[in-house]
Coordinates of C-alpha atoms in Angstrom, one line a residue:
X15 CA 49.7 91.6 54.0
X16 CA 48.5 95.1 54.2
X17 CA 45.8 97.3 55.9
X18 CA 42.3 97.5 54.3
X19 CA 42.0 101.3 54.2
X20 CA 45.5 102.6 53.6
X21 CA 49.1 101.6 52.8
X22 CA 51.9 101.8 55.3
X23 CA 55.4 102.8 54.3
X24 CA 58.7 103.2 56.2
X25 CA 61.4 105.7 55.3
X26 CA 65.0 104.6 55.6
X27 CA 67.7 107.3 55.7
X28 CA 70.9 106.9 53.8
X29 CA 72.8 107.2 57.2
X30 CA 70.9 104.2 58.5
X31 CA 71.4 102.2 55.3
X32 CA 75.1 103.0 55.2
X33 CA 75.4 101.7 58.8
X34 CA 74.2 98.2 57.6
X35 CA 77.2 95.9 57.3
X36 CA 75.4 93.0 56.0
X37 CA 71.8 91.9 55.1
X38 CA 71.5 89.7 58.2
X39 CA 71.8 92.9 60.3
X40 CA 69.0 94.5 58.3
X41 CA 66.9 91.3 58.7
X42 CA 67.3 91.6 62.4
X43 CA 66.4 95.2 62.6
X44 CA 63.3 94.6 60.5
X45 CA 61.9 91.8 62.7
X46 CA 60.2 94.2 65.2
X47 CA 58.6 96.1 62.2
X48 CA 57.3 92.8 60.7
X49 CA 55.9 91.7 64.1
X50 CA 53.8 94.8 64.7
X51 CA 53.2 96.5 61.3
X52 CA 51.7 95.6 57.9
X53 CA 54.4 97.3 55.8
X54 CA 53.7 97.4 52.1
X55 CA 56.4 99.9 51.0
X56 CA 59.8 101.2 52.0
X57 CA 61.5 104.4 50.8
X58 CA 65.2 103.9 50.5
X59 CA 67.2 107.1 50.6
X60 CA 70.1 107.5 48.3
X61 CA 71.4 110.9 49.4
X62 CA 71.3 113.3 52.5
X63 CA 73.8 115.9 53.8
X64 CA 76.5 115.0 51.3
X65 CA 76.3 111.2 51.9
X66 CA 75.4 109.1 49.0
X67 CA 75.0 105.3 49.1
X68 CA 76.9 103.0 46.7
X69 CA 74.9 101.3 43.9
X70 CA 75.9 97.8 44.9
X71 CA 74.9 98.2 48.5
X72 CA 71.5 99.7 47.5
X73 CA 70.8 96.9 45.1
X74 CA 71.3 94.3 47.8
X75 CA 69.0 96.3 50.2
X76 CA 66.3 96.5 47.5
X77 CA 66.4 92.8 46.9
X78 CA 65.9 92.1 50.6
X79 CA 62.7 94.0 50.7
X80 CA 61.5 92.9 47.3
X81 CA 61.9 89.3 48.3
X82 CA 59.5 90.0 51.2
X83 CA 56.9 91.3 48.8
X84 CA 57.5 94.9 49.9
X85 CA 57.4 97.7 47.3
X86 CA 60.6 99.7 47.1
X87 CA 60.9 103.5 46.2
X88 CA 63.8 105.9 46.3
X89 CA 64.2 108.9 48.6
X90 CA 66.4 112.0 48.3
X91 CA 67.0 114.7 50.9
X92 CA 68.4 117.8 49.4
X93 CA 70.1 119.2 52.5
X94 CA 73.8 120.0 52.8
X95 CA 75.8 119.9 55.9
X96 CA 74.4 122.0 58.7
X97 CA 74.9 125.7 58.0
X98 CA 75.8 128.7 60.1
X99 CA 72.1 129.0 61.1
X100 CA 69.8 126.0 61.1
X101 CA 69.7 123.6 58.0
X102 CA 71.7 124.5 54.9
X103 CA 69.9 123.9 51.7
X104 CA 71.5 123.6 48.3
X105 CA 72.3 126.9 46.6
X106 CA 70.4 126.8 43.4
X107 CA 72.1 129.8 41.8
X108 CA 75.2 127.7 41.9
X109 CA 75.5 125.6 38.6
X110 CA 77.7 123.0 40.3
X111 CA 75.1 122.4 43.0
X112 CA 72.3 122.1 40.5
X113 CA 74.4 119.6 38.4
X114 CA 75.2 117.7 41.5
X115 CA 71.6 117.3 42.3
X116 CA 70.7 116.3 38.8
X117 CA 73.3 113.6 39.0
X118 CA 71.8 112.3 42.3
X119 CA 68.3 112.3 40.7
X120 CA 69.6 110.4 37.7
X121 CA 71.4 107.9 39.9
X122 CA 68.2 107.3 42.0
X123 CA 66.0 107.1 38.9
X124 CA 68.2 104.2 37.5
X125 CA 67.4 102.3 40.7
X126 CA 63.8 103.1 41.4
X127 CA 60.6 103.8 39.5
X128 CA 59.3 106.1 42.2
X129 CA 61.3 108.8 44.1
X130 CA 60.2 111.0 46.9
X131 CA 62.0 114.3 47.8
X132 CA 62.1 114.8 51.6
X133 CA 60.9 118.2 52.8
X134 CA 64.3 119.9 52.4
X135 CA 63.7 120.8 48.8
X136 CA 63.8 124.5 49.6
X137 CA 66.4 127.3 49.6
X138 CA 67.4 129.5 52.5
X139 CA 70.7 130.5 50.8
X140 CA 71.6 134.2 50.9
X141 CA 75.0 134.0 49.4
X142 CA 76.3 136.8 47.2
X143 CA 75.2 134.9 44.1
X144 CA 71.6 134.5 45.4
X145 CA 71.5 138.1 46.5
X146 CA 72.5 139.3 43.1
X147 CA 70.2 137.0 41.3
X148 CA 67.3 138.1 43.4
X149 CA 67.6 141.7 42.4
X150 CA 64.5 143.7 43.2
X151 CA 62.2 140.8 43.8
X152 CA 61.1 139.7 47.2
X153 CA 62.7 136.6 48.6
X154 CA 59.4 134.8 48.2
X155 CA 59.1 135.8 44.5
X156 CA 62.6 134.9 43.7
X157 CA 62.7 131.6 45.5
X158 CA 59.3 130.3 44.3
X159 CA 60.3 131.0 40.7
X160 CA 63.8 129.5 41.2
X161 CA 62.5 126.3 42.7
X162 CA 59.9 126.0 40.0
X163 CA 62.8 126.0 37.4
X164 CA 64.8 123.5 39.4
X165 CA 61.7 121.3 39.8
X166 CA 61.4 121.0 36.1
X167 CA 65.1 120.3 35.7
X168 CA 64.9 117.4 38.2
X169 CA 61.8 115.8 36.7
X170 CA 63.5 116.0 33.3
X171 CA 66.7 114.6 34.6
X172 CA 64.9 111.6 36.2
X173 CA 62.9 110.8 33.1
X174 CA 65.9 111.0 30.8
X175 CA 67.2 107.8 32.4
X176 CA 63.8 106.3 33.4
X177 CA 60.9 107.5 31.5
X178 CA 58.4 105.5 33.8
X179 CA 59.7 107.1 37.0
X180 CA 57.4 109.0 39.3
X181 CA 58.7 112.0 41.2
X182 CA 56.9 113.0 44.5
X183 CA 57.5 116.3 46.3
X184 CA 56.9 116.2 50.1
X185 CA 55.8 119.5 51.6
X186 CA 56.8 120.3 55.2
X187 CA 54.5 121.1 58.2
X188 CA 55.4 124.9 58.1
X189 CA 52.7 125.7 55.5
X190 CA 52.3 129.4 56.3
X191 CA 56.0 129.9 55.2
X192 CA 56.2 127.7 52.0
X193 CA 56.7 130.6 49.7
X194 CA 59.4 132.2 51.8
X195 CA 61.9 129.4 51.1
X196 CA 60.6 128.5 47.6
X197 CA 57.9 125.9 48.1
X198 CA 55.5 126.6 45.3
X199 CA 52.2 124.9 46.0
X200 CA 50.5 126.5 43.0
X201 CA 52.9 125.3 40.3
X202 CA 55.0 122.4 41.7
X203 CA 52.0 119.9 41.9
X204 CA 51.7 120.3 38.1
X205 CA 55.4 119.6 37.6
X206 CA 55.7 116.5 39.9
X207 CA 53.7 113.3 39.5
X208 CA 52.5 113.5 43.1
X209 CA 52.8 115.4 46.3
X210 CA 53.1 114.3 49.9
X211 CA 52.3 115.9 53.2
X212 CA 54.4 116.3 56.3
X213 CA 52.0 115.8 59.2
X214 CA 54.6 116.0 61.9
X215 CA 53.5 117.8 65.1
X216 CA 55.7 118.7 68.1
X217 CA 55.3 119.6 71.7
X218 CA 54.1 123.2 71.2
X219 CA 55.6 124.4 74.5
X220 CA 59.2 123.1 74.6
X221 CA 60.1 122.8 70.9
X222 CA 61.0 125.4 68.3
X223 CA 57.7 125.1 66.3
X224 CA 54.5 126.1 68.0
X225 CA 52.6 123.4 66.0
X226 CA 49.3 122.2 67.4
X227 CA 48.0 118.6 67.1
X228 CA 45.2 119.6 64.7
X229 CA 47.8 120.4 62.0
X230 CA 48.1 116.7 61.1
X231 CA 44.5 116.8 59.9
X232 CA 44.3 120.4 58.6
X233 CA 47.3 120.3 56.4
X234 CA 46.4 116.9 54.9
X235 CA 43.0 118.3 53.9
X236 CA 44.6 121.5 52.5
X237 CA 47.0 119.6 50.4
X238 CA 44.3 117.2 49.2
X239 CA 42.2 120.1 48.1
X240 CA 45.1 121.9 46.5
X241 CA 46.0 118.8 44.4
X242 CA 42.9 116.7 44.1
X243 CA 43.6 112.9 44.0
X244 CA 47.4 113.5 43.9
X245 CA 48.2 113.8 47.6
X246 CA 50.0 110.5 48.1
X247 CA 49.8 110.4 51.9
X248 CA 51.0 111.7 55.3
X249 CA 54.4 111.4 56.8
X250 CA 55.4 111.9 60.5
X251 CA 58.1 111.0 62.9
X252 CA 58.9 110.3 66.6
X253 CA 61.0 113.4 67.2
X254 CA 60.4 115.0 70.7
X255 CA 57.7 112.6 71.5
X256 CA 59.4 110.4 74.2
X257 CA 58.2 112.4 77.2
X258 CA 54.6 112.4 75.9
X259 CA 53.9 109.4 73.8
X260 CA 50.4 110.8 73.1
X261 CA 51.9 113.2 70.7
X262 CA 53.1 110.3 68.6
X263 CA 49.7 108.6 68.6
X264 CA 47.9 111.9 67.7
X265 CA 49.9 112.1 64.5
X266 CA 48.8 108.6 63.5
X267 CA 45.1 109.4 64.4
X268 CA 44.8 112.7 62.7
X269 CA 46.7 111.8 59.6
X270 CA 44.3 108.9 59.0
X271 CA 41.2 110.8 60.1
X272 CA 42.0 113.1 57.1
X273 CA 41.6 109.9 54.9
X274 CA 45.3 109.7 53.9
X275 CA 45.9 107.0 51.2
X276 CA 49.3 106.1 52.6
X277 CA 51.1 106.7 55.9
X278 CA 54.9 106.9 56.1
X279 CA 56.8 106.4 59.4
X280 CA 60.0 108.2 59.6
X281 CA 62.4 106.5 60.0
X282 CA 63.5 102.9 60.4
X283 CA 66.8 103.9 62.0
X284 CA 65.2 106.0 64.7
X285 CA 62.2 103.7 65.3
X286 CA 64.0 100.3 65.5
X287 CA 64.1 98.7 69.0
X288 CA 61.7 101.5 70.2
X289 CA 58.4 101.6 72.0
X290 CA 57.0 103.5 69.0
X291 CA 56.8 100.5 66.7
X292 CA 54.3 98.4 68.8
X293 CA 52.4 101.6 69.6
X294 CA 52.1 102.5 65.9
X295 CA 51.0 98.9 65.2
X296 CA 48.3 99.1 67.7
X297 CA 47.0 102.5 66.6
X298 CA 47.1 101.7 62.9
X299 CA 45.3 98.4 63.5
X300 CA 42.5 99.9 65.5
X301 CA 41.8 102.8 63.1
X302 CA 41.8 100.3 60.1
X303 CA 38.9 98.6 61.8
X304 CA 36.6 101.5 61.3
X305 CA 38.2 103.9 58.8
X306 CA 36.1 102.4 56.0
X307 CA 32.9 103.4 57.9
X308 CA 33.8 107.1 57.6
X309 CA 32.7 109.0 54.5
X310 CA 34.5 112.0 53.0
X311 CA 35.7 114.7 55.4
X312 CA 33.6 117.9 55.6
X313 CA 34.0 121.1 57.6
X314 CA 33.8 124.9 57.6
X315 CA 35.3 126.1 54.4
X316 CA 38.4 128.3 55.0
X317 CA 40.3 130.1 52.4
X318 CA 44.2 130.2 52.5
X319 CA 45.4 131.4 49.1
X320 CA 48.5 130.1 47.4
X321 CA 51.8 131.8 48.7
X322 CA 50.0 133.4 51.7
X323 CA 50.8 133.9 55.4
X324 CA 49.3 135.7 58.3
X325 CA 48.2 134.7 61.8
X326 CA 50.6 131.7 61.5
X327 CA 49.1 128.4 62.4
X328 CA 45.9 130.0 63.8
X329 CA 43.7 127.4 62.0
X330 CA 45.4 124.7 64.0
X331 CA 44.6 126.5 67.3
X332 CA 41.0 127.0 66.3
X333 CA 40.8 123.3 65.2
X334 CA 41.8 122.4 68.7
X335 CA 38.5 124.2 69.9
X336 CA 36.4 121.5 68.2
X337 CA 35.9 123.4 64.9
X338 CA 36.3 121.1 61.8
X339 CA 37.9 123.0 58.9
X340 CA 38.0 122.1 55.2
X341 CA 40.8 124.3 53.9
X342 CA 41.1 125.4 50.2
X343 CA 43.6 127.4 48.2
X344 CA 40.8 128.8 45.9
X345 CA 38.0 131.0 47.1
X346 CA 35.1 128.8 48.1
X347 CA 32.4 130.9 46.5
X348 CA 29.8 128.1 46.6
X349 CA 30.0 127.6 50.4
X350 CA 27.3 128.9 52.6
X351 CA 29.9 129.8 55.3
X352 CA 33.5 130.7 54.9
X353 CA 36.2 131.5 57.6
X354 CA 39.0 133.9 56.7
X355 CA 42.2 134.6 58.7
X356 CA 44.8 137.2 57.9
X357 CA 46.3 135.0 55.2
X358 CA 43.3 135.8 53.0
X359 CA 44.6 139.3 52.6
X360 CA 47.1 138.0 50.1
X361 CA 44.2 137.9 47.7
X362 CA 44.0 141.4 46.3
X363 CA 40.3 141.0 45.5
X364 CA 39.3 139.6 48.9
X365 CA 37.1 142.6 49.9
X366 CA 35.1 142.2 46.7
X367 CA 34.8 138.5 47.2
X368 CA 33.5 139.1 50.8
X369 CA 30.9 141.5 49.4
X370 CA 29.8 139.1 46.8
X371 CA 29.3 136.3 49.3
X372 CA 27.3 138.6 51.6
X373 CA 25.1 140.0 48.9
X374 CA 24.2 136.4 48.0
X375 CA 23.0 135.8 51.6
X376 CA 26.0 133.8 52.8
X377 CA 28.0 134.0 56.0
X378 CA 31.5 135.2 56.4
X379 CA 33.6 134.8 59.5
X380 CA 36.8 136.7 59.7
X381 CA 39.5 137.3 62.2
X382 CA 40.7 140.6 63.8
X383 CA 44.0 140.0 62.1
X384 CA 42.3 140.0 58.7
X385 CA 40.4 143.1 59.8
X386 CA 43.6 144.9 60.5
X387 CA 44.9 144.0 57.0
X388 CA 41.8 145.2 55.3
X389 CA 40.5 148.2 57.2
X390 CA 42.5 150.6 54.8
X391 CA 41.6 148.6 51.7
X392 CA 37.9 149.5 51.4
X393 CA 36.5 147.2 54.1
X394 CA 34.7 150.2 55.6
X395 CA 32.1 149.7 52.8
X396 CA 31.2 146.4 54.5
X397 CA 31.4 147.3 58.2
X398 CA 32.4 150.2 60.4
X399 CA 34.8 148.1 62.5
X400 CA 38.5 148.8 63.2
X401 CA 41.2 147.1 65.1
X402 CA 43.0 149.7 67.3
X403 CA 46.4 149.6 68.9
X404 CA 44.9 149.6 72.3
X405 CA 44.9 146.4 74.5
X406 CA 42.7 144.9 77.2
X407 CA 43.6 142.3 79.8
X408 CA 40.5 140.4 80.6
X409 CA 39.1 137.1 82.1
X410 CA 35.4 137.8 82.5
X411 CA 33.3 137.1 79.3
X412 CA 29.6 137.6 78.5
X413 CA 27.4 136.0 75.8
X414 CA 23.9 135.2 74.8
X415 CA 22.3 138.6 74.3
X416 CA 19.3 139.6 76.5
X417 CA 18.1 143.1 75.6
X418 CA 21.1 145.3 76.1
X419 CA 22.8 142.9 78.5
X420 CA 23.7 139.2 78.4
X421 CA 22.3 136.0 79.9
X422 CA 25.6 134.3 80.5
X423 CA 28.7 135.7 82.4
X424 CA 31.6 133.4 82.8
X425 CA 35.3 133.5 83.7
X426 CA 38.3 132.4 81.7
X427 CA 40.8 130.1 83.3
X428 CA 43.4 132.9 83.1
X429 CA 43.6 136.6 81.9
X430 CA 44.1 137.0 78.3
X431 CA 45.3 139.9 76.1
X432 CA 43.0 141.3 73.4
X433 CA 43.1 144.1 70.9
X434 CA 40.4 146.6 71.3
X435 CA 38.0 146.8 68.3
X436 CA 36.1 149.9 67.6
X437 CA 32.7 149.6 66.0
X438 CA 29.6 151.8 65.3
X439 CA 26.7 151.1 67.7
X440 CA 23.9 149.3 65.9
X441 CA 25.8 149.1 62.6
X442 CA 27.5 146.2 64.3
X443 CA 26.3 144.1 67.3
X444 CA 28.5 142.5 70.0
X445 CA 27.5 138.9 70.3
X446 CA 30.3 138.1 72.8
X447 CA 32.2 140.6 74.9
X448 CA 35.1 140.6 77.4
X449 CA 34.6 142.7 80.5
X450 CA 37.1 144.6 82.7
X451 CA 35.9 147.0 85.5
X452 CA 33.5 149.5 83.9
X453 CA 34.3 148.7 80.3
X454 CA 33.8 145.8 77.8
X455 CA 35.4 144.8 74.6
X456 CA 34.1 142.9 71.5
X457 CA 35.1 139.3 71.2
X458 CA 32.7 138.5 68.4
X459 CA 30.9 141.2 66.4
X460 CA 28.0 140.7 64.0
X461 CA 26.9 143.0 61.1
X462 CA 24.6 142.6 58.2
X463 CA 25.6 143.4 54.6
X464 CA 23.1 142.8 51.8
X465 CA 21.3 139.5 52.7
X466 CA 24.4 138.0 54.5
X467 CA 25.9 138.1 57.9
X468 CA 29.5 139.1 58.7
X469 CA 31.2 138.2 61.9
X470 CA 34.5 139.5 63.2
X471 CA 36.3 137.2 65.8
X472 CA 38.8 139.0 68.0
X473 CA 41.8 136.8 68.3
X474 CA 44.0 137.1 71.4
X475 CA 47.7 138.2 71.0
X476 CA 48.7 134.8 72.2
X477 CA 46.7 132.3 70.2
X478 CA 47.0 129.7 73.0
X479 CA 44.9 131.9 75.1
X480 CA 41.9 130.7 73.1
X481 CA 42.2 127.5 75.1
X482 CA 41.3 129.4 78.2
X483 CA 38.1 130.9 76.9
X484 CA 35.0 129.8 78.9
X485 CA 33.0 126.9 77.7
X486 CA 30.0 129.0 77.0
X487 CA 32.0 131.4 74.7
X488 CA 33.3 128.4 72.8
X489 CA 29.9 127.0 72.3
X490 CA 28.5 130.3 71.0
X491 CA 31.3 130.5 68.4
X492 CA 30.8 126.9 67.3
X493 CA 27.0 127.4 66.9
X494 CA 27.3 130.4 64.7
X495 CA 30.3 129.2 62.6
X496 CA 29.1 125.7 62.2
X497 CA 25.5 126.5 61.4
X498 CA 25.5 124.0 58.5
X499 CA 27.3 121.1 60.2
X500 CA 25.0 118.5 61.8
X501 CA 27.1 117.9 64.9
X502 CA 28.7 120.4 67.4
X503 CA 30.4 120.0 70.7
X504 CA 29.7 121.6 74.1
X505 CA 32.9 121.2 75.9
X506 CA 36.2 122.9 77.0
X507 CA 38.9 123.5 74.5
X508 CA 41.4 121.0 73.2
X509 CA 38.8 118.6 72.1
X510 CA 38.8 118.0 68.3
X511 CA 35.9 117.2 66.0
X512 CA 36.2 115.5 62.6
X513 CA 33.1 115.2 60.5
X514 CA 32.1 113.1 57.5
X515 CA 29.5 113.3 54.8
X516 CA 27.8 110.1 55.8
X517 CA 26.6 111.3 59.3
X518 CA 29.7 109.9 60.9
X519 CA 32.1 111.8 63.1
X520 CA 35.1 111.4 65.5
X521 CA 35.6 113.2 68.8
X522 CA 39.2 113.3 70.0
X523 CA 40.6 114.7 73.3
X524 CA 44.0 116.4 73.3
X525 CA 43.7 116.9 77.0
X526 CA 45.9 115.3 79.7
X527 CA 42.9 114.3 81.8
X528 CA 39.3 112.8 81.5
X529 CA 36.7 115.2 80.3
X530 CA 32.9 115.2 79.7
X531 CA 31.7 116.3 76.3
X532 CA 28.2 117.1 75.3
X533 CA 27.6 116.1 71.6
X534 CA 24.8 118.1 70.1
X535 CA 23.1 116.7 67.0
X536 CA 20.6 118.6 64.8
X537 CA 17.2 117.2 65.0
X538 CA 15.1 115.7 67.8
X539 CA 15.0 112.0 68.7
X540 CA 18.3 111.2 66.9
X541 CA 20.3 108.1 67.9
X542 CA 24.0 107.6 68.0
X543 CA 25.8 104.4 67.1
X544 CA 29.3 103.8 68.6
X545 CA 31.0 102.5 65.5
X546 CA 33.9 100.9 67.5
X547 CA 31.8 99.0 70.1
X548 CA 28.6 98.6 68.0
X549 CA 26.5 99.9 70.9
X550 CA 23.9 102.5 70.7
X551 CA 24.2 105.7 72.8
X552 CA 21.2 107.3 74.4
X553 CA 20.6 111.0 74.2
X554 CA 18.1 113.6 75.4
X555 CA 15.9 115.7 73.1
X556 CA 16.0 119.4 73.9
X557 CA 13.9 121.4 71.5
X558 CA 15.1 120.6 68.0
X559 CA 18.4 119.1 69.1
X560 CA 19.5 115.7 70.6
X561 CA 22.2 115.9 73.2
X562 CA 24.6 113.1 74.3
X563 CA 27.1 113.2 77.1
X564 CA 30.2 111.1 76.9
X565 CA 33.4 110.9 78.8
X566 CA 36.7 110.8 76.9
X567 CA 40.1 109.7 78.3
X568 CA 43.3 111.6 77.6
X569 CA 44.5 111.4 73.9
X570 CA 41.6 109.0 73.2
X571 CA 38.9 109.2 70.5
X572 CA 35.3 108.1 70.0
X573 CA 33.7 107.3 66.7
X574 CA 30.0 107.7 66.1
X575 CA 27.3 107.7 63.4
X576 CA 23.8 109.2 63.6
X577 CA 21.0 106.7 63.2
X578 CA 17.2 107.2 63.0

């Protein structure tokens, strides 16, 4: 028994497996999972934090699941006991540590034909040995090369004892910082048989990471494009979700909206006898009913080079504004529109690539963060715009140009802090401005270069202030950035849009209350089919658009397809 459009796996930590006194206890624990979930695979962990399971016990546990027709794979978590600060990874300049890990991999490969490395396969070690080995390299350079070498060693060690074994490396949710602790997205996917994606999101207010819900979708698409056809699936957990169960369901929804091949629930020990299991069962069942009706994901091309960082997690905030992204690690030169954040500055040729796109009549959107990185790297040849050190505190915005003024003036829901951009009048044109007393400040600037258009979007110092922008401002940004996407939203922030290449799309609310959303479809007299209910939705034709108004409940989604 399995789902039609994806596989479901459950991860079992070694600490949970070691707590099992006999198979009858495991059978009792698994009853709730069998009742609510169609589980087709389990990952059984052999090692974590200096705890390694015994062979005899693991063989018995394997047989329990195999007798139920459930596939079994191994798992390894390369974390030592908690260090002085945060998690302590293995020291990979220590030969004894490396040999210990090779032994663990060999042990696991003797038991399983597939092994996944949980997302602790990094190094944050700064012992004297690591400092000396680093030399004049940056920590990023040193660690990515070091973990590349260790990756080859582990794959070789596993295949020495089991030539048919497949090794999977799972990448964590902190994608902007991979290279700083040794994750090497450029080289490791060529070493391992497959990759896997951590789609865990957290409460962005009260937890250590400021991860927005959109990450569960964005990161899956980035990893899929970075390793075509070899991204095994998405993995999420229930940590810090109890006070808001919607956070847990959002991880399920967005991981599957990204068209994940497999979903892994972490972990059996933390989920057993919990409310999360029936919730997950309900959510997975409902999505499976329509997931096959959705085509391949499409969105605004955005370029995040390998080993890059800058404006951390900004794409996730922007995705919460109803902007669907399709992220790539190689420059999308064939796209008509490309969006660039400060991470694109990692590409030493990025200015030339921007020029090339514009000369070919394409559209480039870039952030004020990228502008700051490039304004001393020849960007003045493209536009006479600079980000200054001056700030403005604003809550009044204006858009929709009318002569030298604007048609629409609207208030944000709070004051926001913006950098002040300098531009040359009539070399660039302010499409959106923020106003304070007798002054105004660019929020979105437009300039022409060759046959193309360049836009500079001024990002507030606190990215979450984007959620307070007026609805009219958000609509203007969406209309210009999503010019080639057939559907757009007219609504407040924290409503997501997920678009597919067969005229289907999903609208999901991340809000804690009901909200009305105007869905704008390119073309007059277009119809909408609610894929879940099978009912047609009526809209109104306004010019060359058809507009539909729907009400969405908190943390709920709607699924539609355009019909003639």
